Amino acid sequence: MTRQISPHGLEKLKQWEGLKTKAYKDSGGVWTIGYGHTAMAGSPVPYQGQVITAAEAESILLKDLVQYEAAIENNVKVKLNDNQFAALVSFVYNIPLASFKKSKLLKKLNAGNFNAVPTELMKWTKAGGKKIQGLVNRRRAEGYLWMEGAFVTSKDVVPEQNTVHPVLKPEVIGPVISAASGLTGFATGSGPFQWALAVVIVIGVAIGSFYFLKRFREAEL
């Protein structure tokens, strides 16, 4: 049985296509109806004045998707997770299948370059030779779907519990507090010893402040 797009992926595709129950011409001048259905996908052939119900639009979409799901399954040679599969189904649903089969995207993906897919998707944003903002938005969204859930934590790995902000750890603020506390003694005396102590305190505060700020910046990244 041909692999099917996930419910999550299907909802995303429907959102990107948008539902139109009355036939219209898309940005390329092609008669379209339902969820982006055109004659390229098969029957019914959209025509001016055609009107369908939302249920009919869903039925047409599910029928159309079969060939695009099969195209991904038959042409992609690497293993895909559900979101990656859905992103590619959405992509080929929106372009000619022949173009997908000859695309650099497919070539790079089959070579194992998964990271190249979002960038390659962004090269398919034109219709009739003109860049279409709607396609730019869709390709970006498909790229996000491709990356969604790509990095997961193993069920055997317990996430680190970090309840103390790194900046507040003793080893970070200790030098600063210790150095600052010496200022009390310095303020109550004078002479060579106090001057020597002052130099040590200044150096200590400077070093402590440096590491404090360094850890703070690292913690905020």
Short mmCIF file of C-alpha atoms in Angstrom, two decimals:
data_model
loop_
_atom_site.label_atom_id
_atom_site.label_comp_id
_atom_site.label_asym_id
_atom_site.label_seq_id
_atom_site.Cartn_x
_atom_site.Cartn_y
_atom_site.Cartn_z
CA MET A 1 0.00 0.00 0.00
CA THR A 2 1.31 3.45 -0.91
CA ARG A 3 2.41 5.55 2.02
CA GLN A 4 -0.07 8.32 2.86
CA ILE A 5 0.48 11.85 4.08
CA SER A 6 0.02 12.23 7.84
CA PRO A 7 -3.06 14.00 9.24
CA HIS A 8 -0.78 16.82 10.41
CA GLY A 9 0.73 17.14 6.94
CA LEU A 10 -2.70 17.01 5.30
CA GLU A 11 -3.97 19.87 7.45
CA LYS A 12 -0.90 21.93 6.56
CA LEU A 13 -1.39 21.28 2.84
CA LYS A 14 -5.06 22.23 3.03
CA GLN A 15 -4.13 25.41 4.85
CA TRP A 16 -1.53 26.36 2.21
CA GLU A 17 -3.81 25.56 -0.72
CA GLY A 18 -6.90 27.16 0.73
CA LEU A 19 -10.43 26.02 -0.06
CA LYS A 20 -12.24 27.51 -3.04
CA THR A 21 -15.59 25.95 -3.85
CA LYS A 22 -15.99 28.06 -6.99
CA ALA A 23 -13.62 27.65 -9.95
CA TYR A 24 -11.00 30.38 -10.42
CA LYS A 25 -7.81 31.03 -12.36
CA ASP A 26 -4.63 30.64 -10.34
CA SER A 27 -1.54 32.88 -10.61
CA GLY A 28 -0.51 30.99 -13.72
CA GLY A 29 -3.90 31.44 -15.42
CA VAL A 30 -4.97 27.81 -14.87
CA TRP A 31 -8.54 26.99 -13.90
CA THR A 32 -8.53 25.66 -10.34
CA ILE A 33 -11.06 24.53 -7.76
CA GLY A 34 -11.21 22.99 -4.29
CA TYR A 35 -7.82 22.61 -2.64
CA GLY A 36 -5.74 23.68 -5.62
CA HIS A 37 -7.12 21.02 -7.96
CA THR A 38 -6.35 21.50 -11.65
CA ALA A 39 -6.82 19.39 -14.75
CA MET A 40 -3.15 18.38 -14.41
CA ALA A 41 -4.13 16.16 -11.49
CA GLY A 42 -6.95 14.48 -13.42
CA SER A 43 -10.73 14.63 -13.28
CA PRO A 44 -12.81 16.61 -12.73
CA VAL A 45 -11.59 19.27 -15.13
CA PRO A 46 -12.30 22.70 -13.58
CA TYR A 47 -14.25 25.13 -15.74
CA GLN A 48 -15.59 28.65 -15.46
CA GLY A 49 -18.67 28.80 -13.26
CA GLN A 50 -18.09 25.38 -11.66
CA VAL A 51 -19.16 25.09 -8.02
CA ILE A 52 -18.55 22.19 -5.61
CA THR A 53 -19.10 21.52 -1.90
CA ALA A 54 -16.40 21.40 0.78
CA ALA A 55 -16.93 17.65 1.08
CA GLU A 56 -16.42 17.21 -2.66
CA ALA A 57 -13.26 19.32 -2.48
CA GLU A 58 -11.86 17.06 0.25
CA SER A 59 -12.72 13.96 -1.75
CA ILE A 60 -10.98 15.34 -4.85
CA LEU A 61 -7.91 16.27 -2.80
CA LEU A 62 -7.54 12.79 -1.29
CA LYS A 63 -7.90 11.22 -4.73
CA ASP A 64 -5.33 13.60 -6.22
CA LEU A 65 -2.82 12.97 -3.45
CA VAL A 66 -2.47 9.29 -4.27
CA GLN A 67 -0.29 9.94 -7.32
CA TYR A 68 1.86 12.50 -5.50
CA GLU A 69 2.36 10.25 -2.50
CA ALA A 70 3.38 7.48 -4.89
CA ALA A 71 5.77 9.85 -6.68
CA ILE A 72 7.61 10.58 -3.44
CA GLU A 73 7.69 6.95 -2.40
CA ASN A 74 8.96 5.78 -5.80
CA ASN A 75 11.55 8.49 -6.44
CA VAL A 76 13.02 9.26 -3.04
CA LYS A 77 15.60 6.64 -2.10
CA VAL A 78 16.27 7.72 1.48
CA LYS A 79 14.13 7.21 4.55
CA LEU A 80 11.82 10.10 5.43
CA ASN A 81 9.97 10.87 8.62
CA ASP A 82 6.29 11.85 8.45
CA ASN A 83 6.93 15.60 8.30
CA GLN A 84 9.58 15.27 5.59
CA PHE A 85 7.29 13.05 3.54
CA ALA A 86 4.40 15.51 3.97
CA ALA A 87 6.55 18.49 2.97
CA LEU A 88 7.57 16.79 -0.26
CA VAL A 89 4.02 15.69 -1.05
CA SER A 90 2.90 19.30 -0.66
CA PHE A 91 5.77 20.42 -2.87
CA VAL A 92 5.09 18.04 -5.75
CA TYR A 93 1.36 18.70 -5.47
CA ASN A 94 2.22 22.27 -6.42
CA ILE A 95 4.63 21.62 -9.34
CA PRO A 96 4.77 19.28 -12.37
CA LEU A 97 5.88 15.79 -11.39
CA ALA A 98 8.29 15.69 -14.32
CA SER A 99 10.04 18.77 -12.94
CA PHE A 100 10.40 17.17 -9.53
CA LYS A 101 11.97 14.03 -11.00
CA LYS A 102 14.65 16.14 -12.73
CA SER A 103 15.16 18.54 -9.83
CA LYS A 104 18.41 19.20 -7.96
CA LEU A 105 16.36 18.87 -4.78
CA LEU A 106 15.68 15.21 -5.49
CA LYS A 107 19.25 14.57 -6.58
CA LYS A 108 20.72 16.12 -3.45
CA LEU A 109 18.22 14.39 -1.18
CA ASN A 110 18.93 10.97 -2.69
CA ALA A 111 22.62 11.66 -2.12
CA GLY A 112 21.80 12.00 1.57
CA ASN A 113 21.91 15.79 1.77
CA PHE A 114 18.80 16.36 3.90
CA ASN A 115 19.90 19.86 4.90
CA ALA A 116 19.78 21.05 1.29
CA VAL A 117 16.02 20.54 0.94
CA PRO A 118 14.76 23.79 2.56
CA THR A 119 17.16 25.82 0.41
CA GLU A 120 16.18 23.97 -2.75
CA LEU A 121 12.50 24.47 -1.99
CA MET A 122 13.02 28.23 -2.01
CA LYS A 123 14.13 28.05 -5.66
CA TRP A 124 10.56 27.14 -6.67
CA THR A 125 8.75 30.41 -6.06
CA LYS A 126 7.84 31.55 -9.56
CA ALA A 127 4.76 31.21 -11.71
CA GLY A 128 4.67 32.50 -15.26
CA GLY A 129 8.26 33.66 -14.86
CA LYS A 130 7.41 35.96 -11.94
CA LYS A 131 8.17 35.48 -8.26
CA ILE A 132 4.93 35.03 -6.34
CA GLN A 133 4.87 36.00 -2.66
CA GLY A 134 2.32 33.30 -1.95
CA LEU A 135 4.75 30.68 -3.27
CA VAL A 136 7.58 32.22 -1.27
CA ASN A 137 5.48 31.86 1.87
CA ARG A 138 4.48 28.31 1.01
CA ARG A 139 8.01 27.12 0.25
CA ARG A 140 9.21 28.63 3.51
CA ALA A 141 6.39 26.86 5.37
CA GLU A 142 7.21 23.56 3.62
CA GLY A 143 10.79 24.02 4.69
CA TYR A 144 9.70 24.52 8.29
CA LEU A 145 7.56 21.39 8.09
CA TRP A 146 10.56 19.51 6.67
CA MET A 147 12.64 20.51 9.70
CA GLU A 148 9.84 20.09 12.25
CA GLY A 149 10.61 17.22 14.57
CA ALA A 150 13.83 16.37 12.74
CA PHE A 151 15.80 16.50 15.97
CA VAL A 152 14.33 14.49 18.84
CA THR A 153 15.53 13.37 22.26
CA SER A 154 15.93 9.65 22.78
CA LYS A 155 13.45 8.10 25.19
CA ASP A 156 16.44 6.70 27.07
CA VAL A 157 18.03 10.11 27.66
CA VAL A 158 16.82 12.05 30.69
CA PRO A 159 16.90 15.82 30.04
CA GLU A 160 19.27 17.71 32.33
CA GLN A 161 17.46 19.43 35.19
CA ASN A 162 18.95 22.91 35.43
CA THR A 163 17.01 24.78 38.09
CA VAL A 164 19.77 27.28 38.92
CA HIS A 165 20.58 29.98 36.41
CA PRO A 166 24.23 29.48 35.30
CA VAL A 167 25.09 33.04 36.31
CA LEU A 168 24.01 32.36 39.91
CA LYS A 169 26.15 29.27 40.43
CA PRO A 170 28.67 29.59 43.31
CA GLU A 171 31.70 29.02 41.12
CA VAL A 172 30.66 32.02 39.00
CA ILE A 173 29.80 34.61 41.65
CA GLY A 174 32.18 33.37 44.33
CA PRO A 175 35.23 35.29 43.12
CA VAL A 176 33.22 38.49 42.81
CA ILE A 177 31.75 38.22 46.32
CA SER A 178 35.07 37.30 47.90
CA ALA A 179 36.85 40.19 46.24
CA ALA A 180 34.16 42.68 47.08
CA SER A 181 34.10 41.63 50.74
CA GLY A 182 37.74 42.70 51.05
CA LEU A 183 36.75 46.29 50.45
CA THR A 184 35.52 46.53 54.05
CA GLY A 185 38.98 45.91 55.47
CA PHE A 186 40.52 48.27 52.98
CA ALA A 187 38.22 51.08 53.99
CA THR A 188 39.21 50.86 57.70
CA GLY A 189 42.97 51.20 57.39
CA SER A 190 45.88 52.86 55.61
CA GLY A 191 49.52 52.18 54.94
CA PRO A 192 51.64 49.90 52.71
CA PHE A 193 49.70 46.79 53.67
CA GLN A 194 46.37 48.38 52.79
CA TRP A 195 47.74 49.65 49.50
CA ALA A 196 49.02 46.19 48.60
CA LEU A 197 45.68 44.73 49.61
CA ALA A 198 43.93 47.31 47.47
CA VAL A 199 45.89 46.21 44.40
CA VAL A 200 45.01 42.56 45.06
CA ILE A 201 41.34 43.44 45.52
CA VAL A 202 41.20 45.48 42.32
CA ILE A 203 42.80 42.64 40.37
CA GLY A 204 40.46 40.13 42.00
CA VAL A 205 37.37 42.17 41.24
CA ALA A 206 38.50 42.66 37.65
CA ILE A 207 39.07 38.93 37.12
CA GLY A 208 35.85 38.00 38.90
CA SER A 209 33.87 40.51 36.89
CA PHE A 210 35.37 39.25 33.65
CA TYR A 211 34.31 35.64 34.30
CA PHE A 212 30.95 36.76 35.66
CA LEU A 213 30.16 38.66 32.45
CA LYS A 214 31.56 35.86 30.31
CA ARG A 215 29.33 33.25 31.97
CA PHE A 216 26.37 35.61 31.83
CA ARG A 217 26.72 36.09 28.07
CA GLU A 218 27.17 32.36 27.49
CA ALA A 219 24.09 31.62 29.59
CA GLU A 220 21.98 34.05 27.56
CA LEU A 221 22.92 32.54 24.16
#
